[in-house]
Every structure is written in structure tokens, then in C-alpha cells.
PDB file of C-alpha atoms in Angstrom:
ATOM      1  CA  MET A 217       0.000   0.000   0.000  1.00  0.00           C
ATOM      2  CA  LEU A 218       1.239   3.402  -0.928  1.00  0.00           C
ATOM      3  CA  GLN A 219       0.914   6.236   1.629  1.00  0.00           C
ATOM      4  CA  PHE A 220       1.192   9.860   0.610  1.00  0.00           C
ATOM      5  CA  THR A 221       2.203  12.641   2.956  1.00  0.00           C
ATOM      6  CA  ILE A 222       1.370  16.233   1.987  1.00  0.00           C
ATOM      7  CA  ALA A 223       4.356  18.430   2.769  1.00  0.00           C
ATOM      8  CA  ARG A 224       3.738  21.363   5.077  1.00  0.00           C
ATOM      9  CA  SER A 225       4.160  24.860   3.645  1.00  0.00           C
ATOM     10  CA  SER A 226       7.536  26.559   4.130  1.00  0.00           C
ATOM     11  CA  ASN A 227       6.147  30.000   3.153  1.00  0.00           C
ATOM     12  CA  PRO A 228       6.516  32.501   6.025  1.00  0.00           C
ATOM     13  CA  TYR A 229       5.504  35.575   4.009  1.00  0.00           C
ATOM     14  CA  LEU A 230       2.258  37.485   4.391  1.00  0.00           C
ATOM     15  CA  SER A 231       0.294  38.525   1.346  1.00  0.00           C
ATOM     16  CA  LEU A 232      -0.996  41.815   2.790  1.00  0.00           C
ATOM     17  CA  ILE A 233      -0.632  44.151   5.769  1.00  0.00           C
ATOM     18  CA  GLU A 234      -3.257  46.786   6.502  1.00  0.00           C
ATOM     19  CA  VAL A 235      -3.018  49.865   8.740  1.00  0.00           C
ATOM     20  CA  ASP A 236      -6.404  51.073   9.964  1.00  0.00           C
ATOM     21  CA  GLY A 237      -8.015  49.113   7.156  1.00  0.00           C
ATOM     22  CA  ASN A 238      -5.802  50.508   4.402  1.00  0.00           C
ATOM     23  CA  ALA A 239      -3.161  48.533   2.530  1.00  0.00           C
ATOM     24  CA  LEU A 240       0.340  49.346   3.767  1.00  0.00           C
ATOM     25  CA  ALA A 241       1.971  51.517   1.106  1.00  0.00           C
ATOM     26  CA  GLY A 242       4.961  49.865  -0.549  1.00  0.00           C
ATOM     27  CA  PHE A 243       4.203  46.447   0.889  1.00  0.00           C
ATOM     28  CA  TYR A 244       6.025  43.519  -0.696  1.00  0.00           C
ATOM     29  CA  PRO A 245       5.835  40.069   0.916  1.00  0.00           C
ATOM     30  CA  GLU A 246       9.589  39.607   1.180  1.00  0.00           C
ATOM     31  CA  GLN A 247      10.253  43.141   2.467  1.00  0.00           C
ATOM     32  CA  LEU A 248      10.238  42.963   6.227  1.00  0.00           C
ATOM     33  CA  GLN A 249      11.063  46.531   7.408  1.00  0.00           C
ATOM     34  CA  TYR A 250       8.614  49.451   7.139  1.00  0.00           C
ATOM     35  CA  GLN A 251       8.437  53.028   8.386  1.00  0.00           C
ATOM     36  CA  TYR A 252       5.000  54.560   8.871  1.00  0.00           C
ATOM     37  CA  GLU A 253       4.368  58.237   9.612  1.00  0.00           C
ATOM     38  CA  LEU A 254       1.551  59.334  11.901  1.00  0.00           C
ATOM     39  CA  PRO A 255       0.282  62.901  12.097  1.00  0.00           C
ATOM     40  CA  TYR A 256       1.328  65.167  14.959  1.00  0.00           C
ATOM     41  CA  GLY A 257      -0.894  64.744  17.975  1.00  0.00           C
ATOM     42  CA  THR A 258      -1.465  61.026  17.509  1.00  0.00           C
ATOM     43  CA  THR A 259      -1.820  59.356  20.896  1.00  0.00           C
ATOM     44  CA  THR A 260      -3.105  55.923  19.907  1.00  0.00           C
ATOM     45  CA  MET A 261      -1.321  53.496  17.629  1.00  0.00           C
ATOM     46  CA  PRO A 262      -3.317  52.421  14.558  1.00  0.00           C
ATOM     47  CA  SER A 263      -5.038  49.069  14.161  1.00  0.00           C
ATOM     48  CA  ILE A 264      -2.921  46.498  12.272  1.00  0.00           C
ATOM     49  CA  SER A 265      -4.300  43.532  10.380  1.00  0.00           C
ATOM     50  CA  TRP A 266      -2.874  41.143   7.792  1.00  0.00           C
ATOM     51  CA  THR A 267      -3.643  38.416   5.321  1.00  0.00           C
ATOM     52  CA  THR A 268      -1.589  35.248   5.553  1.00  0.00           C
ATOM     53  CA  GLY A 269       0.254  33.858   2.560  1.00  0.00           C
ATOM     54  CA  ASP A 270      -1.531  30.547   2.963  1.00  0.00           C
ATOM     55  CA  GLU A 271      -3.881  28.845   5.377  1.00  0.00           C
ATOM     56  CA  GLN A 272      -1.105  27.058   7.262  1.00  0.00           C
ATOM     57  CA  GLN A 273       0.660  30.187   8.506  1.00  0.00           C
ATOM     58  CA  THR A 274       0.311  31.488  12.051  1.00  0.00           C
ATOM     59  CA  ALA A 275       1.219  34.966  13.254  1.00  0.00           C
ATOM     60  CA  ASP A 276       1.534  36.809  16.539  1.00  0.00           C
ATOM     61  CA  THR A 277       2.518  40.377  17.401  1.00  0.00           C
ATOM     62  CA  THR A 278       4.644  42.187  19.942  1.00  0.00           C
ATOM     63  CA  TRP A 279       5.118  45.934  20.544  1.00  0.00           C
ATOM     64  CA  THR A 280       8.462  47.461  21.507  1.00  0.00           C
ATOM     65  CA  ASP A 281       8.117  51.212  22.007  1.00  0.00           C
ATOM     66  CA  ASN A 282       6.711  52.415  18.681  1.00  0.00           C
ATOM     67  CA  THR A 283       7.660  49.310  16.679  1.00  0.00           C
ATOM     68  CA  LEU A 284       5.277  46.462  15.968  1.00  0.00           C
ATOM     69  CA  THR A 285       6.724  43.058  15.110  1.00  0.00           C
ATOM     70  CA  ILE A 286       4.560  40.514  13.306  1.00  0.00           C
ATOM     71  CA  HIS A 287       6.158  37.092  13.782  1.00  0.00           C
ATOM     72  CA  VAL A 288       4.988  34.725  11.046  1.00  0.00           C
ATOM     73  CA  THR A 289       5.581  30.982  11.230  1.00  0.00           C
ATOM     74  CA  ALA A 290       5.156  28.827   8.148  1.00  0.00           C
ATOM     75  CA  GLY A 291       3.184  25.605   8.177  1.00  0.00           C
ATOM     76  CA  ASP A 292       6.391  23.582   8.558  1.00  0.00           C
ATOM     77  CA  SER A 293       6.946  25.276  11.955  1.00  0.00           C
ATOM     78  CA  VAL A 294      10.523  25.997  10.865  1.00  0.00           C
ATOM     79  CA  SER A 295      10.443  28.851   8.410  1.00  0.00           C
ATOM     80  CA  THR A 296       9.712  32.237   9.979  1.00  0.00           C
ATOM     81  CA  ALA A 297       9.624  35.901   9.023  1.00  0.00           C
ATOM     82  CA  ASP A 298       9.515  38.971  11.255  1.00  0.00           C
ATOM     83  CA  TYR A 299       7.809  42.025   9.802  1.00  0.00           C
ATOM     84  CA  GLN A 300       8.658  45.224  11.637  1.00  0.00           C
ATOM     85  CA  LEU A 301       6.525  48.361  11.353  1.00  0.00           C
ATOM     86  CA  THR A 302       8.029  51.406  13.029  1.00  0.00           C
ATOM     87  CA  PHE A 303       5.568  54.252  13.613  1.00  0.00           C
ATOM     88  CA  ASN A 304       6.949  57.787  13.683  1.00  0.00           C
ATOM     89  CA  ILE A 305       4.796  60.664  14.870  1.00  0.00           C
ATOM     90  CA  LEU A 306       5.522  63.646  12.669  1.00  0.00           C
ATOM     91  CA  PRO A 307       6.586  66.897  14.342  1.00  0.00           C
ATOM     92  CA  SER A 308       4.145  69.773  14.427  1.00  0.00           C
ATOM     93  CA  THR A 309       4.007  72.227  11.513  1.00  0.00           C
ATOM     94  CA  ASN A 310       2.022  74.742  13.574  1.00  0.00           C
ATOM     95  CA  ALA A 311       3.891  78.047  13.988  1.00  0.00           C
ATOM     96  CA  GLN A 312       0.896  80.103  15.129  1.00  0.00           C
ATOM     97  CA  LEU A 313       0.666  81.341  18.695  1.00  0.00           C
ATOM     98  CA  ALA A 314      -2.470  80.810  20.740  1.00  0.00           C
ATOM     99  CA  MET A 315      -2.252  84.232  22.443  1.00  0.00           C
ATOM    100  CA  ILE A 316      -0.004  87.265  22.949  1.00  0.00           C
ATOM    101  CA  TYR A 317      -0.048  89.243  26.192  1.00  0.00           C
ATOM    102  CA  ILE A 318       1.047  92.881  26.373  1.00  0.00           C
ATOM    103  CA  GLY A 319       1.757  93.970  29.918  1.00  0.00           C
ATOM    104  CA  GLY A 320      -0.225  90.995  31.175  1.00  0.00           C
ATOM    105  CA  GLU A 321      -3.301  91.789  29.061  1.00  0.00           C
ATOM    106  CA  GLU A 322      -4.465  89.955  25.959  1.00  0.00           C
ATOM    107  CA  ALA A 323      -3.372  91.751  22.791  1.00  0.00           C
ATOM    108  CA  ASP A 324      -6.317  93.714  21.443  1.00  0.00           C
ATOM    109  CA  GLY A 325      -7.868  91.928  18.475  1.00  0.00           C
ATOM    110  CA  PHE A 326      -5.526  88.951  18.694  1.00  0.00           C
ATOM    111  CA  SER A 327      -5.981  86.129  16.216  1.00  0.00           C
ATOM    112  CA  PRO A 328      -3.435  83.387  15.463  1.00  0.00           C
ATOM    113  CA  GLU A 329      -3.635  84.339  11.767  1.00  0.00           C
ATOM    114  CA  ARG A 330      -3.014  88.061  12.458  1.00  0.00           C
ATOM    115  CA  TYR A 331       0.675  88.948  12.585  1.00  0.00           C
ATOM    116  CA  ASP A 332       0.829  92.757  13.068  1.00  0.00           C
ATOM    117  CA  TYR A 333      -0.284  94.652  16.171  1.00  0.00           C
ATOM    118  CA  THR A 334      -0.076  98.241  17.370  1.00  0.00           C
ATOM    119  CA  ASP A 335      -0.122  99.414  20.969  1.00  0.00           C
ATOM    120  CA  THR A 336       0.214 102.879  22.517  1.00  0.00           C
ATOM    121  CA  LEU A 337       2.460 104.101  25.303  1.00  0.00           C
ATOM    122  CA  ALA A 338       1.256 106.874  27.562  1.00  0.00           C
ATOM    123  CA  TYR A 339       3.140 110.162  27.266  1.00  0.00           C
ATOM    124  CA  GLY A 340       6.391 110.024  29.180  1.00  0.00           C
ATOM    125  CA  ILE A 341       6.607 106.219  29.233  1.00  0.00           C
ATOM    126  CA  THR A 342       9.856 105.042  27.651  1.00  0.00           C
ATOM    127  CA  GLU A 343      10.024 101.423  28.789  1.00  0.00           C
ATOM    128  CA  LEU A 344       8.118  98.889  26.706  1.00  0.00           C
ATOM    129  CA  PRO A 345       5.684  96.591  28.549  1.00  0.00           C
ATOM    130  CA  GLU A 346       6.493  92.934  29.128  1.00  0.00           C
ATOM    131  CA  ILE A 347       5.505  90.672  26.248  1.00  0.00           C
ATOM    132  CA  THR A 348       4.494  87.090  26.975  1.00  0.00           C
ATOM    133  CA  TRP A 349       2.674  84.482  24.917  1.00  0.00           C
ATOM    134  CA  LEU A 350       0.868  81.166  24.866  1.00  0.00           C
ATOM    135  CA  THR A 351       2.276  78.721  22.326  1.00  0.00           C
ATOM    136  CA  GLY A 352       0.045  76.858  19.917  1.00  0.00           C
ATOM    137  CA  ASP A 353       1.569  73.540  21.032  1.00  0.00           C
ATOM    138  CA  GLU A 354       4.379  72.252  23.204  1.00  0.00           C
ATOM    139  CA  GLN A 355       6.842  71.859  20.327  1.00  0.00           C
ATOM    140  CA  GLN A 356       6.992  75.527  19.341  1.00  0.00           C
ATOM    141  CA  THR A 357       9.931  77.749  20.191  1.00  0.00           C
ATOM    142  CA  VAL A 358       9.696  81.549  20.315  1.00  0.00           C
ATOM    143  CA  GLU A 359      12.488  84.087  19.916  1.00  0.00           C
ATOM    144  CA  LEU A 360      11.834  87.691  21.011  1.00  0.00           C
ATOM    145  CA  THR A 361      13.805  90.605  19.593  1.00  0.00           C
ATOM    146  CA  GLU A 362      13.399  94.287  20.426  1.00  0.00           C
ATOM    147  CA  ALA A 363      14.431  97.259  18.320  1.00  0.00           C
ATOM    148  CA  ASP A 364      13.407 100.822  19.153  1.00  0.00           C
ATOM    149  CA  HIS A 365       9.600 100.672  19.528  1.00  0.00           C
ATOM    150  CA  LEU A 366       9.264  97.326  17.771  1.00  0.00           C
ATOM    151  CA  ILE A 367       9.022  93.835  19.238  1.00  0.00           C
ATOM    152  CA  THR A 368       9.205  90.782  17.000  1.00  0.00           C
ATOM    153  CA  LEU A 369       8.241  87.247  17.990  1.00  0.00           C
ATOM    154  CA  LEU A 370       9.703  84.606  15.692  1.00  0.00           C
ATOM    155  CA  VAL A 371       7.827  81.344  16.162  1.00  0.00           C
ATOM    156  CA  THR A 372       9.337  78.100  14.886  1.00  0.00           C
ATOM    157  CA  ALA A 373       7.194  74.972  14.631  1.00  0.00           C
ATOM    158  CA  GLY A 374       8.303  71.578  15.900  1.00  0.00           C
ATOM    159  CA  ASP A 375       9.456  70.580  12.422  1.00  0.00           C
ATOM    160  CA  GLY A 376      12.184  73.234  12.639  1.00  0.00           C
ATOM    161  CA  ILE A 377      11.148  74.571   9.231  1.00  0.00           C
ATOM    162  CA  THR A 378       7.770  76.273   9.459  1.00  0.00           C
ATOM    163  CA  THR A 379       7.940  79.779  10.935  1.00  0.00           C
ATOM    164  CA  GLU A 380       5.669  82.746  11.575  1.00  0.00           C
ATOM    165  CA  GLU A 381       6.592  86.253  12.693  1.00  0.00           C
ATOM    166  CA  TYR A 382       4.436  88.432  14.939  1.00  0.00           C
ATOM    167  CA  VAL A 383       5.300  92.145  15.069  1.00  0.00           C
ATOM    168  CA  ILE A 384       4.127  94.551  17.788  1.00  0.00           C
ATOM    169  CA  THR A 385       4.669  98.267  17.114  1.00  0.00           C
ATOM    170  CA  PHE A 386       4.484 100.692  20.022  1.00  0.00           C
ATOM    171  CA  ILE A 387       3.468 104.309  19.433  1.00  0.00           C
ATOM    172  CA  SER A 388       4.331 106.878  22.107  1.00  0.00           C
ATOM    173  CA  LEU A 389       1.517 109.336  22.705  1.00  0.00           C
ATOM    174  CA  LEU A 390       2.509 112.995  22.345  1.00  0.00           C
ATOM    175  CA  SER A 391       2.420 115.501  25.163  1.00  0.00           C
ATOM    176  CA  PRO A 392      -1.039 116.834  26.101  1.00  0.00           C
ATOM    177  CA  ASN A 393       0.465 119.933  27.755  1.00  0.00           C
ATOM    178  CA  ASN A 394      -1.220 123.056  26.372  1.00  0.00           C
ATOM    179  CA  TYR A 395      -0.514 125.368  29.292  1.00  0.00           C
ATOM    180  CA  LEU A 396       1.440 128.616  29.271  1.00  0.00           C
ATOM    181  CA  SER A 397       4.296 129.116  31.672  1.00  0.00           C
ATOM    182  CA  ASP A 398       4.226 132.906  31.237  1.00  0.00           C
ATOM    183  CA  LEU A 399       2.019 135.525  29.598  1.00  0.00           C
ATOM    184  CA  GLN A 400       3.553 138.935  29.134  1.00  0.00           C
ATOM    185  CA  ALA A 401       2.269 142.250  27.796  1.00  0.00           C
ATOM    186  CA  GLY A 402       4.905 144.717  26.753  1.00  0.00           C
ATOM    187  CA  GLY A 403       7.617 142.611  28.411  1.00  0.00           C
ATOM    188  CA  THR A 404       5.881 142.367  31.809  1.00  0.00           C
ATOM    189  CA  THR A 405       3.954 139.378  33.111  1.00  0.00           C
ATOM    190  CA  ILE A 406       0.247 140.133  33.166  1.00  0.00           C
ATOM    191  CA  GLU A 407      -0.958 140.750  36.710  1.00  0.00           C
ATOM    192  CA  GLY A 408      -2.575 137.711  38.256  1.00  0.00           C
ATOM    193  CA  PHE A 409      -1.255 135.317  35.615  1.00  0.00           C
ATOM    194  CA  HIS A 410      -1.558 131.634  36.422  1.00  0.00           C
ATOM    195  CA  PRO A 411      -1.327 128.749  33.936  1.00  0.00           C
ATOM    196  CA  ASP A 412      -4.785 127.519  34.982  1.00  0.00           C
ATOM    197  CA  SER A 413      -6.452 130.911  34.503  1.00  0.00           C
ATOM    198  CA  ILE A 414      -7.560 131.463  30.933  1.00  0.00           C
ATOM    199  CA  THR A 415      -9.315 134.862  31.110  1.00  0.00           C
ATOM    200  CA  TYR A 416      -7.794 138.254  31.953  1.00  0.00           C
ATOM    201  CA  ALA A 417      -9.400 141.707  31.960  1.00  0.00           C
ATOM    202  CA  LEU A 418      -7.338 144.861  31.430  1.00  0.00           C
ATOM    203  CA  THR A 419      -8.918 148.254  32.176  1.00  0.00           C
ATOM    204  CA  TYR A 420      -7.651 151.727  31.293  1.00  0.00           C
ATOM    205  CA  PRO A 421      -8.398 155.108  32.914  1.00  0.00           C
ATOM    206  CA  VAL A 422     -11.337 157.270  31.904  1.00  0.00           C
ATOM    207  CA  GLY A 423     -10.510 159.437  28.940  1.00  0.00           C
ATOM    208  CA  SER A 424      -7.867 157.097  27.491  1.00  0.00           C
ATOM    209  CA  ASP A 425      -7.890 156.792  23.744  1.00  0.00           C
ATOM    210  CA  ALA A 426      -7.457 153.744  21.579  1.00  0.00           C
ATOM    211  CA  SER A 427      -3.688 154.061  21.593  1.00  0.00           C
ATOM    212  CA  VAL A 428      -3.586 152.454  25.052  1.00  0.00           C
ATOM    213  CA  PHE A 429      -4.855 149.127  23.745  1.00  0.00           C
ATOM    214  CA  LEU A 430      -2.367 146.297  23.479  1.00  0.00           C
ATOM    215  CA  THR A 431      -2.031 144.538  20.153  1.00  0.00           C
ATOM    216  CA  ALA A 432      -1.120 140.954  19.367  1.00  0.00           C
ATOM    217  CA  ALA A 433       2.423 142.134  18.721  1.00  0.00           C
ATOM    218  CA  ASP A 434       2.697 143.275  22.355  1.00  0.00           C
ATOM    219  CA  ILE A 435       1.951 139.810  23.727  1.00  0.00           C
ATOM    220  CA  THR A 436       4.604 137.213  24.533  1.00  0.00           C
ATOM    221  CA  ALA A 437       3.154 133.816  25.394  1.00  0.00           C
ATOM    222  CA  THR A 438       5.565 131.113  26.526  1.00  0.00           C
ATOM    223  CA  PRO A 439       4.261 127.491  26.497  1.00  0.00           C
ATOM    224  CA  GLN A 440       5.278 125.017  29.166  1.00  0.00           C
ATOM    225  CA  ASP A 441       6.024 122.473  26.446  1.00  0.00           C
ATOM    226  CA  ALA A 442       8.567 123.789  23.977  1.00  0.00           C
ATOM    227  CA  ASP A 443       6.926 121.729  21.231  1.00  0.00           C
ATOM    228  CA  ALA A 444       3.510 123.326  21.721  1.00  0.00           C
ATOM    229  CA  GLN A 445       2.312 125.835  19.110  1.00  0.00           C
ATOM    230  CA  VAL A 446       1.129 129.316  20.117  1.00  0.00           C
ATOM    231  CA  LEU A 447      -1.042 131.606  17.984  1.00  0.00           C
ATOM    232  CA  VAL A 448      -1.863 135.153  19.170  1.00  0.00           C
ATOM    233  CA  THR A 449      -4.671 137.057  17.438  1.00  0.00           C
ATOM    234  CA  GLU A 450      -6.754 140.190  18.125  1.00  0.00           C
ATOM    235  CA  ASP A 451     -10.180 141.210  16.954  1.00  0.00           C
ATOM    236  CA  ALA A 452     -11.911 144.509  16.287  1.00  0.00           C
ATOM    237  CA  ASP A 453     -12.951 145.092  19.934  1.00  0.00           C
ATOM    238  CA  HIS A 454      -9.295 144.716  21.009  1.00  0.00           C
ATOM    239  CA  THR A 455      -9.828 141.282  22.565  1.00  0.00           C
ATOM    240  CA  ILE A 456      -6.610 139.276  22.345  1.00  0.00           C
ATOM    241  CA  THR A 457      -6.796 135.500  21.992  1.00  0.00           C
ATOM    242  CA  ILE A 458      -3.866 133.173  22.689  1.00  0.00           C
ATOM    243  CA  MET A 459      -4.428 129.643  21.342  1.00  0.00           C
ATOM    244  CA  VAL A 460      -2.017 127.012  22.662  1.00  0.00           C
ATOM    245  CA  THR A 461      -1.953 123.682  20.799  1.00  0.00           C
ATOM    246  CA  ALA A 462      -0.255 120.777  22.592  1.00  0.00           C
ATOM    247  CA  PRO A 463       1.879 118.314  20.588  1.00  0.00           C
ATOM    248  CA  ASN A 464      -1.014 115.842  20.716  1.00  0.00           C
ATOM    249  CA  GLY A 465      -3.424 118.406  19.256  1.00  0.00           C
ATOM    250  CA  ASP A 466      -5.264 119.413  22.438  1.00  0.00           C
ATOM    251  CA  VAL A 467      -6.073 123.126  22.455  1.00  0.00           C
ATOM    252  CA  ARG A 468      -6.308 125.657  25.307  1.00  0.00           C
ATOM    253  CA  VAL A 469      -7.385 129.253  24.710  1.00  0.00           C
ATOM    254  CA  TYR A 470      -6.382 132.213  26.868  1.00  0.00           C
ATOM    255  CA  VAL A 471      -8.357 135.462  26.425  1.00  0.00           C
ATOM    256  CA  ILE A 472      -7.401 139.032  27.302  1.00  0.00           C
ATOM    257  CA  THR A 473     -10.184 141.629  27.205  1.00  0.00           C
ATOM    258  CA  GLN A 474      -9.433 145.369  27.199  1.00  0.00           C
ATOM    259  CA  THR A 475     -11.799 148.137  28.346  1.00  0.00           C
ATOM    260  CA  ILE A 476     -11.541 151.913  28.824  1.00  0.00           C
ATOM    261  CA  LEU A 477     -13.419 152.935  31.969  1.00  0.00           C
ATOM    262  CA  LEU A 478     -16.342 155.268  31.512  1.00  0.00           C
ATOM    263  CA  SER A 479     -16.842 158.392  33.567  1.00  0.00           C
ATOM    264  CA  ALA A 480     -19.415 158.241  36.338  1.00  0.00           C
TER     265      ALA A 480
END
């Protein structure tokens, strides 16, 4: 009697590997090493499945860090193959900040996609406020540079390539000082002058004629702020007006009225 023995398969190669239900790109049965990239932020490894090369194969898996090994044993229990899939989480390409703080306050109108900001400094303030920020993710790095009234934040994403630049421009407000430090008529300070007093009345003796009236040319008005502008005018009734314009545009008006006393 003849007896036939069917040889067991010596094929240890899979016919397909799938990652999350999709065929592994570049798969070839006899290629055992694969690199697979996962998007930034991935926290769970993908689901891996496979199709055996024949019905006699068996396979089991082990994880070592981010590498999955699929150990395949052929039907003859001798031939084996180890497929290794190494999963690499890609670095972030996000170079946008989540927030910018100016002096501890959120930047007015901040948006991650907006890269230019303007802030004002009160008159007399020369030191720029502290600039802090909230990164878009933990991989970002931020480099701050300061030049004159300009602060630049250069943000580099985790990939070391993608960058964004945020620029904050500070504008110093001009002086609001529109006060006089002195108001003279004919070289002498007007009696009772005070920077806060804006109206003055000059009277002349009974019987005086129009020649006693001061003109705009007789008035010397000295502003407290050397950059303020002073305009002295007179009208037909001999009222003299001194308009003081501060560097920031604020205006203060001093008025001098002139009257000849009438007889009783």
C-alpha cells in the first residue's frame, strides 16, 4: 500500500498588511522593514491587520516602544519571518501662537492668523511693557527681539522649518500739555497770571484813547512744552486771543479783554 504525505508549507511571508483598514503603502511580501508616519498629535497606535500567505501560517505580534513586530511561522513550523513596522509621529508644523499678552493683558484683536499689532504708550513712558505668549503647542519655540519701539516674535514649529513672525509696534503718545508758563504784555507778566487761569481783563483810565490798547504784537506767550504751538490774534474790539496747541493736538485758549473805563 502506498501512503502519501502532503508536505507542510515553508512559506513565512504574508500577502498583505493593513493599517487602519488601508493597505500598507509599498508592501512587498519579502520586504520585512517598514516606516509609517503618523500625524502630529497622535496618541493611539493604529489598528494592524494582515492576510496570511496561505492557510497554514500562524502569526503573533509584539510591541516594543513604537515598533510592531509581526512574527509569522510557516506551516512547517521551521520557516519564519519577522515584519517590523516602526511608527513615527511627525513633528508639528504649527507656527501660530495661541495668544499674545502685552503687559499681562491679551493683545487687542488677537488672532493666530493676524501677525501685526499696534499698541500705545502713555506720554512720558519710555520702557516697553512685558511681552508674553501662549504657544500653539508644546513643540513651538519663540524668539523675542526688540528694536526701538518694535518687538518681534519669531515662532518656529516643531518641524524646525515652518515659521511665523508676529510684530508689535508701540506708538508713544505725544504731550497733552497746552498750558502757558508765562504771559507777558509789553515785556511784563500780566498781573494775576496763572497757567490755569484762561481769562484776563485789562482796564484803562477814563478818557484814554485807543492808543492804550495792546495789540497781538505786544503779547509774549511762553508754552510750558517747547513743542507746543502758540497763535496770538486780536479782533476789532481789542480782545486778544492766545491759542495754545499741545503736541497731541489738544487746544487751550487764553483770552485778554481790554476796556476803557467810563466816567461816572
